[in-house]
mmCIF file of C-alpha atoms and ligand atoms in Angstrom:
data_model
loop_
_atom_site.group_PDB
_atom_site.id
_atom_site.type_symbol
_atom_site.label_atom_id
_atom_site.label_comp_id
_atom_site.label_asym_id
_atom_site.label_seq_id
_atom_site.Cartn_x
_atom_site.Cartn_y
_atom_site.Cartn_z
ATOM 1 C CA MET T 1 43.137 15.282 28.105
ATOM 2 C CA SER T 2 45.327 13.659 25.450
ATOM 3 C CA LEU T 3 44.209 11.233 22.765
ATOM 4 C CA PHE T 4 44.905 7.548 23.394
ATOM 5 C CA ASN T 5 47.723 7.274 20.903
ATOM 6 C CA VAL T 6 46.961 4.164 18.819
ATOM 7 C CA TYR T 7 47.122 5.537 15.276
ATOM 8 C CA PRO T 8 50.305 6.580 13.447
ATOM 9 C CA LEU T 9 49.000 9.712 11.698
ATOM 10 C CA TYR T 10 49.886 11.272 8.355
ATOM 11 C CA ASP T 11 50.448 14.994 8.677
ATOM 12 C CA VAL T 12 47.323 16.077 6.749
ATOM 13 C CA THR T 13 44.203 17.639 8.286
ATOM 14 C CA PRO T 14 41.107 17.261 6.102
ATOM 15 C CA VAL T 15 38.418 19.825 6.843
ATOM 16 C CA SER T 16 35.994 19.368 3.958
ATOM 17 C CA ALA T 17 35.317 17.070 1.018
ATOM 18 C CA LYS T 18 33.269 16.849 -2.154
ATOM 19 C CA ASP T 19 32.737 13.732 -4.265
ATOM 20 C CA VAL T 20 36.228 12.260 -4.874
ATOM 21 C CA TYR T 21 38.136 15.223 -3.429
ATOM 22 C CA VAL T 22 39.193 16.044 0.119
ATOM 23 C CA TYR T 23 40.443 19.521 1.178
ATOM 24 C CA ASP T 24 42.843 20.180 4.023
ATOM 25 C CA ASP T 25 43.079 23.106 6.447
ATOM 26 C CA LYS T 26 45.419 24.929 4.029
ATOM 27 C CA GLY T 27 43.021 24.572 1.105
ATOM 28 C CA VAL T 28 45.041 21.833 -0.646
ATOM 29 C CA GLU T 29 42.920 19.466 -2.775
ATOM 30 C CA TYR T 30 43.551 15.699 -2.503
ATOM 31 C CA LEU T 31 42.208 13.001 -4.816
ATOM 32 C CA ASP T 32 40.711 10.344 -2.560
ATOM 33 C CA LEU T 33 41.402 6.843 -3.902
ATOM 34 C CA TYR T 34 40.903 5.278 -0.501
ATOM 35 C CA GLY T 35 37.573 6.597 0.822
ATOM 36 C CA GLY T 36 38.667 6.159 4.443
ATOM 37 C CA HIS T 37 38.956 2.339 4.122
ATOM 38 C CA ALA T 38 36.189 1.843 1.504
ATOM 39 C CA VAL T 39 33.670 3.854 3.500
ATOM 40 C CA ILE T 40 32.878 6.557 0.949
ATOM 41 C CA SER T 41 30.664 4.828 -1.598
ATOM 42 C CA ILE T 42 28.533 7.554 -3.227
ATOM 43 C CA GLY T 43 31.154 10.316 -2.919
ATOM 44 C CA HIS T 44 31.833 12.742 -0.079
ATOM 45 C CA SER T 45 28.983 15.083 0.884
ATOM 46 C CA HIS T 46 26.655 13.900 -1.884
ATOM 47 C CA PRO T 47 23.888 16.562 -2.036
ATOM 48 C CA LYS T 48 21.033 14.020 -1.804
ATOM 49 C CA TYR T 49 22.656 12.353 1.189
ATOM 50 C CA VAL T 50 23.328 15.672 2.939
ATOM 51 C CA SER T 51 19.780 16.904 2.479
ATOM 52 C CA ALA T 52 18.216 13.544 3.496
ATOM 53 C CA ILE T 53 20.199 13.459 6.758
ATOM 54 C CA SER T 54 19.644 17.163 7.469
ATOM 55 C CA ASN T 55 15.884 16.841 6.967
ATOM 56 C CA GLN T 56 15.724 13.740 9.144
ATOM 57 C CA VAL T 57 17.730 15.207 12.029
ATOM 58 C CA GLU T 58 15.365 18.173 12.114
ATOM 59 C CA LYS T 59 12.434 15.762 12.507
ATOM 60 C CA LEU T 60 13.755 12.873 14.607
ATOM 61 C CA GLY T 61 17.339 11.645 14.892
ATOM 62 C CA PHE T 62 16.856 8.765 17.296
ATOM 63 C CA TYR T 63 14.309 6.788 19.190
ATOM 64 C CA SER T 64 14.479 3.432 20.917
ATOM 65 C CA ASN T 65 14.217 0.060 19.147
ATOM 66 C CA ALA T 66 11.315 -0.819 21.425
ATOM 67 C CA ILE T 67 9.122 1.587 19.425
ATOM 68 C CA GLN T 68 8.154 1.137 15.767
ATOM 69 C CA ASN T 69 10.541 2.644 13.221
ATOM 70 C CA PRO T 70 9.096 2.508 9.690
ATOM 71 C CA LEU T 71 12.459 3.584 8.256
ATOM 72 C CA GLN T 72 13.913 0.195 9.241
ATOM 73 C CA VAL T 73 11.121 -1.564 7.352
ATOM 74 C CA GLU T 74 11.639 0.660 4.308
ATOM 75 C CA LEU T 75 15.377 -0.043 4.459
ATOM 76 C CA ALA T 76 14.871 -3.815 4.705
ATOM 77 C CA ASP T 77 12.624 -3.710 1.613
ATOM 78 C CA LYS T 78 14.980 -1.523 -0.374
ATOM 79 C CA LEU T 79 17.991 -3.621 0.586
ATOM 80 C CA GLU T 80 16.201 -6.764 -0.595
ATOM 81 C CA THR T 81 15.577 -5.197 -4.000
ATOM 82 C CA SER T 82 19.030 -3.659 -4.385
ATOM 83 C CA SER T 83 20.969 -6.728 -3.259
ATOM 84 C CA GLY T 84 18.743 -9.413 -4.764
ATOM 85 C CA CYS T 85 18.959 -11.298 -1.432
ATOM 86 C CA LYS T 86 15.370 -12.502 -1.239
ATOM 87 C CA ASP T 87 13.599 -13.146 2.065
ATOM 88 C CA TYR T 88 16.609 -12.436 4.306
ATOM 89 C CA GLN T 89 15.891 -10.623 7.596
ATOM 90 C CA LEU T 90 17.729 -7.444 8.593
ATOM 91 C CA PHE T 91 19.260 -6.638 11.978
ATOM 92 C CA LEU T 92 20.921 -3.226 12.242
ATOM 93 C CA CYS T 93 23.876 -2.193 14.399
ATOM 94 C CA ASN T 94 26.641 0.418 14.223
ATOM 95 C CA SER T 95 29.874 -0.942 12.744
ATOM 96 C CA GLY T 96 31.549 -3.835 10.980
ATOM 97 C CA ALA T 97 32.959 -5.345 14.166
ATOM 98 C CA GLU T 98 29.545 -5.226 15.771
ATOM 99 C CA ALA T 99 27.939 -6.804 12.701
ATOM 100 C CA ASN T 100 30.402 -9.706 12.869
ATOM 101 C CA GLU T 101 29.983 -10.108 16.637
ATOM 102 C CA ASN T 102 26.234 -10.358 16.162
ATOM 103 C CA ALA T 103 26.679 -12.802 13.289
ATOM 104 C CA LEU T 104 28.946 -15.064 15.372
ATOM 105 C CA LYS T 105 26.689 -14.878 18.413
ATOM 106 C CA LEU T 106 23.634 -15.668 16.326
ATOM 107 C CA ALA T 107 25.387 -18.641 14.708
ATOM 108 C CA SER T 108 26.219 -20.002 18.132
ATOM 109 C CA PHE T 109 22.646 -19.519 19.379
ATOM 110 C CA HIS T 110 21.363 -21.210 16.223
ATOM 111 C CA ASN T 111 23.307 -24.462 16.396
ATOM 112 C CA GLY T 112 24.529 -24.524 19.995
ATOM 113 C CA LYS T 113 28.216 -24.789 19.057
ATOM 114 C CA THR T 114 30.931 -22.280 20.005
ATOM 115 C CA LYS T 115 34.084 -22.535 17.881
ATOM 116 C CA ILE T 116 34.742 -20.268 14.898
ATOM 117 C CA LEU T 117 36.637 -21.045 11.714
ATOM 118 C CA ALA T 118 38.313 -18.107 9.952
ATOM 119 C CA PHE T 119 40.987 -17.885 7.254
ATOM 120 C CA LYS T 120 44.587 -16.768 7.498
ATOM 121 C CA ASN T 121 45.113 -13.167 6.418
ATOM 122 C CA SER T 122 41.458 -12.347 6.926
ATOM 123 C CA PHE T 123 40.259 -9.375 8.948
ATOM 124 C CA HIS T 124 36.887 -9.208 10.636
ATOM 125 C CA GLY T 125 37.364 -6.192 12.886
ATOM 126 C CA ARG T 126 38.328 -6.166 16.535
ATOM 127 C CA THR T 127 36.073 -9.119 17.350
ATOM 128 C CA SER T 128 36.150 -12.682 18.671
ATOM 129 C CA ALA T 129 37.449 -13.559 15.211
ATOM 130 C CA ALA T 130 39.964 -10.698 15.161
ATOM 131 C CA VAL T 131 42.673 -12.236 13.106
ATOM 132 C CA ALA T 132 45.782 -12.411 11.174
ATOM 133 C CA ALA T 133 45.649 -9.124 9.298
ATOM 134 C CA THR T 134 48.396 -8.090 11.638
ATOM 135 C CA ASP T 135 51.208 -9.969 13.298
ATOM 136 C CA ASN T 136 50.606 -8.021 16.485
ATOM 137 C CA PRO T 137 49.754 -10.766 19.019
ATOM 138 C CA LYS T 138 47.545 -8.374 20.970
ATOM 139 C CA ILE T 139 45.237 -8.078 17.993
ATOM 140 C CA VAL T 140 45.475 -11.678 16.821
ATOM 141 C CA ALA T 141 44.272 -13.000 20.192
ATOM 142 C CA PRO T 142 40.508 -13.617 20.233
ATOM 143 C CA LEU T 143 38.861 -11.081 22.535
ATOM 144 C CA ASN T 144 36.455 -13.598 23.931
ATOM 145 C CA ALA T 145 38.496 -16.523 25.222
ATOM 146 C CA GLN T 146 35.452 -18.781 25.319
ATOM 147 C CA GLN T 147 34.992 -18.538 21.585
ATOM 148 C CA GLU T 148 37.991 -20.389 20.205
ATOM 149 C CA VAL T 149 39.041 -19.658 16.612
ATOM 150 C CA ASP T 150 40.667 -22.069 14.133
ATOM 151 C CA PHE T 151 42.634 -20.332 11.372
ATOM 152 C CA VAL T 152 42.865 -22.189 8.077
ATOM 153 C CA GLU T 153 44.792 -21.406 4.889
ATOM 154 C CA LEU T 154 42.488 -19.854 2.267
ATOM 155 C CA GLY T 155 41.575 -22.546 -0.271
ATOM 156 C CA ASP T 156 42.221 -25.511 2.019
ATOM 157 C CA LEU T 157 38.929 -27.420 2.016
ATOM 158 C CA GLU T 158 40.508 -30.554 3.493
ATOM 159 C CA SER T 159 41.484 -28.794 6.720
ATOM 160 C CA VAL T 160 38.056 -27.166 6.877
ATOM 161 C CA GLU T 161 36.409 -30.574 6.617
ATOM 162 C CA ILE T 162 38.560 -32.081 9.380
ATOM 163 C CA ILE T 163 37.679 -29.210 11.726
ATOM 164 C CA LEU T 164 33.940 -29.236 10.953
ATOM 165 C CA LYS T 165 33.782 -33.008 11.400
ATOM 166 C CA ALA T 166 34.765 -32.522 15.056
ATOM 167 C CA GLY T 167 31.295 -30.985 15.460
ATOM 168 C CA LYS T 168 32.259 -27.931 17.519
ATOM 169 C CA THR T 169 32.300 -25.132 14.940
ATOM 170 C CA CYS T 170 29.275 -22.828 14.993
ATOM 171 C CA ALA T 171 30.381 -20.685 12.035
ATOM 172 C CA ILE T 172 32.805 -20.178 9.206
ATOM 173 C CA ILE T 173 33.426 -16.494 8.589
ATOM 174 C CA ILE T 174 34.980 -15.404 5.304
ATOM 175 C CA GLU T 175 35.659 -12.341 3.169
ATOM 176 C CA CYS T 176 35.185 -13.454 -0.432
ATOM 177 C CA ILE T 177 37.846 -10.881 -1.314
ATOM 178 C CA GLN T 178 40.236 -10.271 1.576
ATOM 179 C CA GLY T 179 40.509 -6.553 2.278
ATOM 180 C CA VAL T 180 43.182 -5.591 4.789
ATOM 181 C CA GLY T 181 44.918 -8.944 4.196
ATOM 182 C CA GLY T 182 45.767 -8.040 0.592
ATOM 183 C CA LEU T 183 42.890 -8.738 -1.847
ATOM 184 C CA ASP T 184 43.266 -12.486 -2.242
ATOM 185 C CA GLU T 185 40.269 -14.342 -3.632
ATOM 186 C CA ASN T 186 39.877 -18.078 -4.145
ATOM 187 C CA THR T 187 37.993 -20.129 -6.734
ATOM 188 C CA THR T 188 34.238 -20.552 -7.069
ATOM 189 C CA GLU T 189 34.809 -24.247 -6.432
ATOM 190 C CA PHE T 190 36.322 -23.397 -3.033
ATOM 191 C CA TYR T 191 33.468 -21.105 -1.934
ATOM 192 C CA GLN T 192 30.862 -23.613 -3.097
ATOM 193 C CA GLY T 193 32.800 -26.349 -1.294
ATOM 194 C CA LEU T 194 32.613 -24.332 1.924
ATOM 195 C CA GLU T 195 28.886 -23.880 1.497
ATOM 196 C CA LYS T 196 28.433 -27.626 1.044
ATOM 197 C CA LEU T 197 30.560 -28.499 4.073
ATOM 198 C CA CYS T 198 28.642 -25.987 6.203
ATOM 199 C CA LYS T 199 25.340 -27.626 5.215
ATOM 200 C CA GLN T 200 26.687 -31.134 5.892
ATOM 201 C CA HIS T 201 27.990 -30.246 9.349
ATOM 202 C CA ASN T 202 25.309 -27.827 10.563
ATOM 203 C CA THR T 203 27.696 -24.867 10.541
ATOM 204 C CA VAL T 204 26.635 -21.313 9.702
ATOM 205 C CA LEU T 205 28.359 -19.676 6.720
ATOM 206 C CA ILE T 206 28.993 -15.959 7.341
ATOM 207 C CA ALA T 207 30.016 -13.783 4.397
ATOM 208 C CA ASP T 208 31.806 -10.706 5.718
ATOM 209 C CA GLU T 209 30.880 -8.060 3.140
ATOM 210 C CA VAL T 210 31.813 -5.149 5.379
ATOM 211 C CA GLN T 211 34.442 -3.918 2.912
ATOM 212 C CA SER T 212 33.392 -5.578 -0.346
ATOM 213 C CA GLY T 213 29.627 -4.984 -0.141
ATOM 214 C CA PHE T 214 27.277 -2.257 -1.327
ATOM 215 C CA GLY T 215 28.274 -2.409 -4.979
ATOM 216 C CA ARG T 216 32.031 -1.970 -4.591
ATOM 217 C CA THR T 217 32.920 -5.006 -6.731
ATOM 218 C CA GLY T 218 30.376 -4.222 -9.450
ATOM 219 C CA ASP T 219 28.071 -6.858 -7.926
ATOM 220 C CA PHE T 220 26.093 -5.818 -4.870
ATOM 221 C CA PHE T 221 27.998 -8.402 -2.814
ATOM 222 C CA ALA T 222 31.344 -10.036 -3.670
ATOM 223 C CA PHE T 223 30.055 -13.546 -2.852
ATOM 224 C CA GLN T 224 27.438 -13.289 -5.633
ATOM 225 C CA LYS T 225 30.075 -13.977 -8.293
ATOM 226 C CA HIS T 226 30.454 -17.450 -6.769
ATOM 227 C CA ASN T 227 26.759 -18.304 -6.659
ATOM 228 C CA ILE T 228 26.573 -19.182 -2.993
ATOM 229 C CA THR T 229 23.875 -18.476 -0.407
ATOM 230 C CA PRO T 230 25.448 -17.456 2.914
ATOM 231 C CA ASP T 231 23.424 -17.952 6.087
ATOM 232 C CA ILE T 232 24.464 -14.520 7.378
ATOM 233 C CA ILE T 233 25.924 -11.536 5.500
ATOM 234 C CA SER T 234 27.614 -8.756 7.473
ATOM 235 C CA ILE T 235 27.579 -5.187 6.176
ATOM 236 C CA ALA T 236 28.920 -1.753 7.220
ATOM 237 C CA LYS T 237 31.448 0.743 5.749
ATOM 238 C CA GLY T 238 30.044 1.872 2.337
ATOM 239 C CA MET T 239 26.530 1.291 3.653
ATOM 240 C CA GLY T 240 26.479 4.656 5.438
ATOM 241 C CA ASN T 241 28.962 6.637 3.287
ATOM 242 C CA GLY T 242 30.548 7.840 6.526
ATOM 243 C CA PHE T 243 27.554 7.610 8.831
ATOM 244 C CA PRO T 244 28.370 4.820 11.355
ATOM 245 C CA VAL T 245 25.989 1.995 10.519
ATOM 246 C CA GLY T 246 26.290 -1.777 10.173
ATOM 247 C CA GLY T 247 24.054 -4.783 10.013
ATOM 248 C CA ILE T 248 23.535 -8.424 9.253
ATOM 249 C CA LEU T 249 21.268 -10.031 6.672
ATOM 250 C CA ILE T 250 19.957 -13.291 8.078
ATOM 251 C CA HIS T 251 18.722 -16.205 5.986
ATOM 252 C CA PRO T 252 15.082 -17.228 6.632
ATOM 253 C CA SER T 253 16.253 -20.609 7.981
ATOM 254 C CA ILE T 254 17.483 -18.771 11.113
ATOM 255 C CA LYS T 255 14.532 -17.729 13.228
ATOM 256 C CA ALA T 256 14.257 -14.617 15.396
ATOM 257 C CA SER T 257 12.933 -14.569 18.955
ATOM 258 C CA PHE T 258 12.424 -11.632 21.300
ATOM 259 C CA GLY T 259 15.614 -10.583 23.052
ATOM 260 C CA LEU T 260 17.925 -12.746 20.925
ATOM 261 C CA LEU T 261 19.902 -9.692 19.728
ATOM 262 C CA GLY T 262 19.667 -6.066 20.754
ATOM 263 C CA THR T 263 21.267 -2.624 20.486
ATOM 264 C CA THR T 264 20.635 0.936 21.662
ATOM 265 C CA PHE T 265 21.764 2.933 18.632
ATOM 266 C CA GLY T 266 21.522 0.331 15.851
ATOM 267 C CA GLY T 267 19.022 1.194 13.113
ATOM 268 C CA ASN T 268 18.286 4.682 14.431
ATOM 269 C CA HIS T 269 16.430 7.112 12.191
ATOM 270 C CA LEU T 270 19.556 8.890 10.966
ATOM 271 C CA ALA T 271 21.395 5.650 10.190
ATOM 272 C CA CYS T 272 18.419 4.330 8.197
ATOM 273 C CA THR T 273 18.090 7.611 6.320
ATOM 274 C CA ALA T 274 21.800 7.638 5.456
ATOM 275 C CA THR T 275 21.657 4.059 4.170
ATOM 276 C CA LEU T 276 18.435 4.611 2.222
ATOM 277 C CA SER T 277 19.984 7.562 0.438
ATOM 278 C CA VAL T 278 23.158 5.568 -0.312
ATOM 279 C CA LEU T 279 21.041 2.840 -1.947
ATOM 280 C CA ASP T 280 19.027 5.413 -3.839
ATOM 281 C CA VAL T 281 22.130 7.123 -5.263
ATOM 282 C CA ILE T 282 23.806 3.795 -6.147
ATOM 283 C CA GLU T 283 20.720 2.912 -8.173
ATOM 284 C CA LYS T 284 19.931 6.307 -9.755
ATOM 285 C CA GLU T 285 23.547 7.007 -10.720
ATOM 286 C CA ASN T 286 24.193 3.464 -11.871
ATOM 287 C CA LEU T 287 27.254 3.254 -9.629
ATOM 288 C CA MET T 288 27.662 -0.523 -9.739
ATOM 289 C CA GLN T 289 28.044 -0.311 -13.500
ATOM 290 C CA ASN T 290 30.474 2.574 -13.035
ATOM 291 C CA ALA T 291 32.490 0.447 -10.600
ATOM 292 C CA SER T 292 32.844 -2.274 -13.258
ATOM 293 C CA ASP T 293 33.630 0.138 -16.095
ATOM 294 C CA ILE T 294 36.213 2.151 -14.196
ATOM 295 C CA SER T 295 37.746 -1.057 -12.894
ATOM 296 C CA ASP T 296 38.289 -2.282 -16.467
ATOM 297 C CA TYR T 297 39.853 1.060 -17.374
ATOM 298 C CA PHE T 298 42.095 0.981 -14.284
ATOM 299 C CA GLN T 299 43.278 -2.540 -15.030
ATOM 300 C CA GLU T 300 44.151 -1.641 -18.633
ATOM 301 C CA LYS T 301 46.175 1.356 -17.452
ATOM 302 C CA ALA T 302 47.898 -0.772 -14.804
ATOM 303 C CA LYS T 303 49.170 -3.128 -17.505
ATOM 304 C CA GLU T 304 51.280 -0.243 -18.865
ATOM 305 C CA LEU T 305 53.430 -0.271 -15.717
ATOM 306 C CA PRO T 306 56.542 -2.414 -16.265
ATOM 307 C CA GLN T 307 57.326 -2.292 -12.528
ATOM 308 C CA LEU T 308 54.012 -3.903 -11.534
ATOM 309 C CA LYS T 309 54.170 -7.477 -10.227
ATOM 310 C CA SER T 310 50.424 -8.143 -10.148
ATOM 311 C CA ILE T 311 47.046 -6.489 -9.991
ATOM 312 C CA LYS T 312 44.616 -7.913 -7.455
ATOM 313 C CA GLY T 313 40.940 -7.606 -6.578
ATOM 314 C CA ARG T 314 37.983 -6.615 -8.691
ATOM 315 C CA GLY T 315 35.568 -3.750 -9.174
ATOM 316 C CA LEU T 316 36.781 -0.793 -7.160
ATOM 317 C CA MET T 317 38.453 -2.984 -4.570
ATOM 318 C CA LEU T 318 41.866 -3.180 -6.184
ATOM 319 C CA GLY T 319 45.484 -3.734 -5.257
ATOM 320 C CA LEU T 320 48.715 -2.947 -7.096
ATOM 321 C CA GLU T 321 51.496 -5.273 -6.024
ATOM 322 C CA PHE T 322 55.169 -4.391 -6.529
ATOM 323 C CA ASP T 323 58.324 -6.255 -5.596
ATOM 324 C CA PHE T 324 59.393 -3.559 -3.129
ATOM 325 C CA PRO T 325 57.767 -1.940 -0.070
ATOM 326 C CA ILE T 326 55.389 0.855 -1.086
ATOM 327 C CA SER T 327 55.286 3.012 2.032
ATOM 328 C CA GLU T 328 57.654 5.662 0.560
ATOM 329 C CA LEU T 329 55.734 5.628 -2.705
ATOM 330 C CA ARG T 330 52.457 6.229 -0.846
ATOM 331 C CA LYS T 331 54.051 9.144 0.993
ATOM 332 C CA GLN T 332 55.140 10.685 -2.318
ATOM 333 C CA LEU T 333 51.642 10.197 -3.711
ATOM 334 C CA ILE T 334 50.117 12.018 -0.745
ATOM 335 C CA PHE T 335 52.589 14.811 -0.139
ATOM 336 C CA LYS T 336 53.774 15.521 -3.694
ATOM 337 C CA HIS T 337 50.811 14.556 -5.866
ATOM 338 C CA HIS T 338 48.034 14.927 -3.280
ATOM 339 C CA ILE T 339 46.524 11.499 -3.832
ATOM 340 C CA PHE T 340 45.312 9.262 -0.997
ATOM 341 C CA THR T 341 45.822 5.503 -1.398
ATOM 342 C CA GLY T 342 45.817 2.649 1.114
ATOM 343 C CA GLY T 343 48.254 0.051 2.387
ATOM 344 C CA ALA T 344 47.654 -3.586 3.341
ATOM 345 C CA LYS T 345 49.184 -6.320 5.465
ATOM 346 C CA ASN T 346 51.379 -7.087 2.440
ATOM 347 C CA PRO T 347 53.950 -4.234 2.570
ATOM 348 C CA ASN T 348 54.344 -4.300 -1.231
ATOM 349 C CA LEU T 349 50.686 -3.651 -2.022
ATOM 350 C CA ILE T 350 48.873 -0.353 -2.638
ATOM 351 C CA ARG T 351 45.133 -0.583 -2.047
ATOM 352 C CA ILE T 352 42.701 1.405 -4.183
ATOM 353 C CA LEU T 353 39.187 1.825 -2.720
ATOM 354 C CA PRO T 354 37.792 5.018 -4.251
ATOM 355 C CA PRO T 355 34.234 6.358 -4.139
ATOM 356 C CA LEU T 356 32.111 4.500 -6.712
ATOM 357 C CA THR T 357 31.526 7.835 -8.469
ATOM 358 C CA ILE T 358 35.126 8.012 -9.683
ATOM 359 C CA GLN T 359 35.768 8.799 -13.359
ATOM 360 C CA LYS T 360 38.419 7.969 -15.940
ATOM 361 C CA LYS T 361 40.091 11.398 -15.617
ATOM 362 C CA HIS T 362 40.850 10.643 -11.945
ATOM 363 C CA ILE T 363 42.398 7.312 -12.854
ATOM 364 C CA ASP T 364 44.509 9.120 -15.483
ATOM 365 C CA SER T 365 45.797 11.570 -12.843
ATOM 366 C CA PHE T 366 46.704 8.685 -10.561
ATOM 367 C CA PHE T 367 48.657 6.790 -13.205
ATOM 368 C CA GLU T 368 50.484 9.943 -14.333
ATOM 369 C CA ALA T 369 51.649 10.515 -10.763
ATOM 370 C CA LEU T 370 52.493 6.859 -10.223
ATOM 371 C CA LYS T 371 54.557 6.669 -13.426
ATOM 372 C CA LEU T 372 56.527 9.780 -12.466
ATOM 373 C CA GLU T 373 57.387 8.267 -9.096
ATOM 374 C CA LEU T 374 58.204 4.816 -10.450
ATOM 375 C CA GLU T 375 60.502 6.189 -13.154
ATOM 376 C CA LYS T 376 62.621 8.189 -10.694
HETATM 377 N N1 PLP F 401 35.245 -6.782 8.346
HETATM 378 C C1 PLP F 401 36.040 -6.362 7.344
HETATM 379 C C2 PLP F 401 36.165 -7.187 6.111
HETATM 380 C C3 PLP F 401 36.732 -5.158 7.451
HETATM 381 O O1 PLP F 401 37.539 -4.748 6.462
HETATM 382 C C4 PLP F 401 36.575 -4.393 8.638
HETATM 383 C C5 PLP F 401 37.305 -3.114 8.813
HETATM 384 O O2 PLP F 401 38.274 -2.830 8.150
HETATM 385 C C6 PLP F 401 35.733 -4.866 9.644
HETATM 386 C C7 PLP F 401 35.080 -6.067 9.463
HETATM 387 C C8 PLP F 401 35.527 -4.076 10.905
HETATM 388 O O3 PLP F 401 34.711 -2.980 10.660
HETATM 389 P P1 PLP F 401 34.664 -1.761 11.702
HETATM 390 O O4 PLP F 401 35.986 -1.082 11.650
HETATM 391 O O5 PLP F 401 33.508 -0.914 11.218
HETATM 392 O O6 PLP F 401 34.390 -2.339 13.035
#
């Protein structure tokens, strides 16, 4: 059987990894500044994470959600403390797309409306709100034709108001820092304006923290900088450090009832164990503080590059924008300097999403390599 060929692949075959390094089948060491799309939060193969998952799988890897699972309760408590999101309720699933699908479905159940409002250049996974992170019409089209999506320019509160006034929009979904779309972020006034409009028009505000959450920005969630209280927060990626797990945090104003949401694998014992150990390591190793400190260092170093047009993002969710396409540069970084970076919808932008354990010496290596390539 052949693989369904949907991914253009780089010719590198990773076989093992440790902290910020990945090793290929020929023993070559790569510095990982991308973490497989912001998935690796506490570093590859962190010893505490490996032993927690190994111990759990020996005991019990999975049992059904119809039977009590104390690990889910422990995770909900720990997540409340780590995130500071008081009194939210936790529903666990398996990925970012699934988290957003559940969030959108729940919003629609909650207020009886069906339309979705999302922002241009946002990306919410291959969902009903699958959007403009690509110009490929197959991906832009909502998967569920019944759930119509309005796309609005980021920052345009007037258009948002006109759409919400029509009374059909169940939810606004937003990434407070756009990931795949290219790291744009708007003003606090805009995010607070959205929150106010949602309240006025009985619309659910969903913060998609799938990429920006779990400490990556130096805050636990990116929306926290703007002092808003989303009705639903979707999480995945860094949450499991590579173990497939996602979830939504649901504000107490939205009530649960039996059968409202459901999943076979979501919140299984291994997924809970992986996430609990991620939270534990983030706390014990002070990784949110590290994200802020290393971000400051990175941004200072970036200023030394005369070729740089702008630096975007915050924490360890960063973008370097040039005035030329960066695909060749990324290839040189991988194949000559053995450094993984990411691309974005904007062809001139390099995305940097390293493990939160990264240190200054790694940033130095990156800038040395980048300078050599830019000066050629
Ligand atoms: N939301 C955001 C902000 C994302 O960046 C992504 C993936 O890149 C998703 C949702 C979808 O997550 P997943 O690929 O786990 O379905």
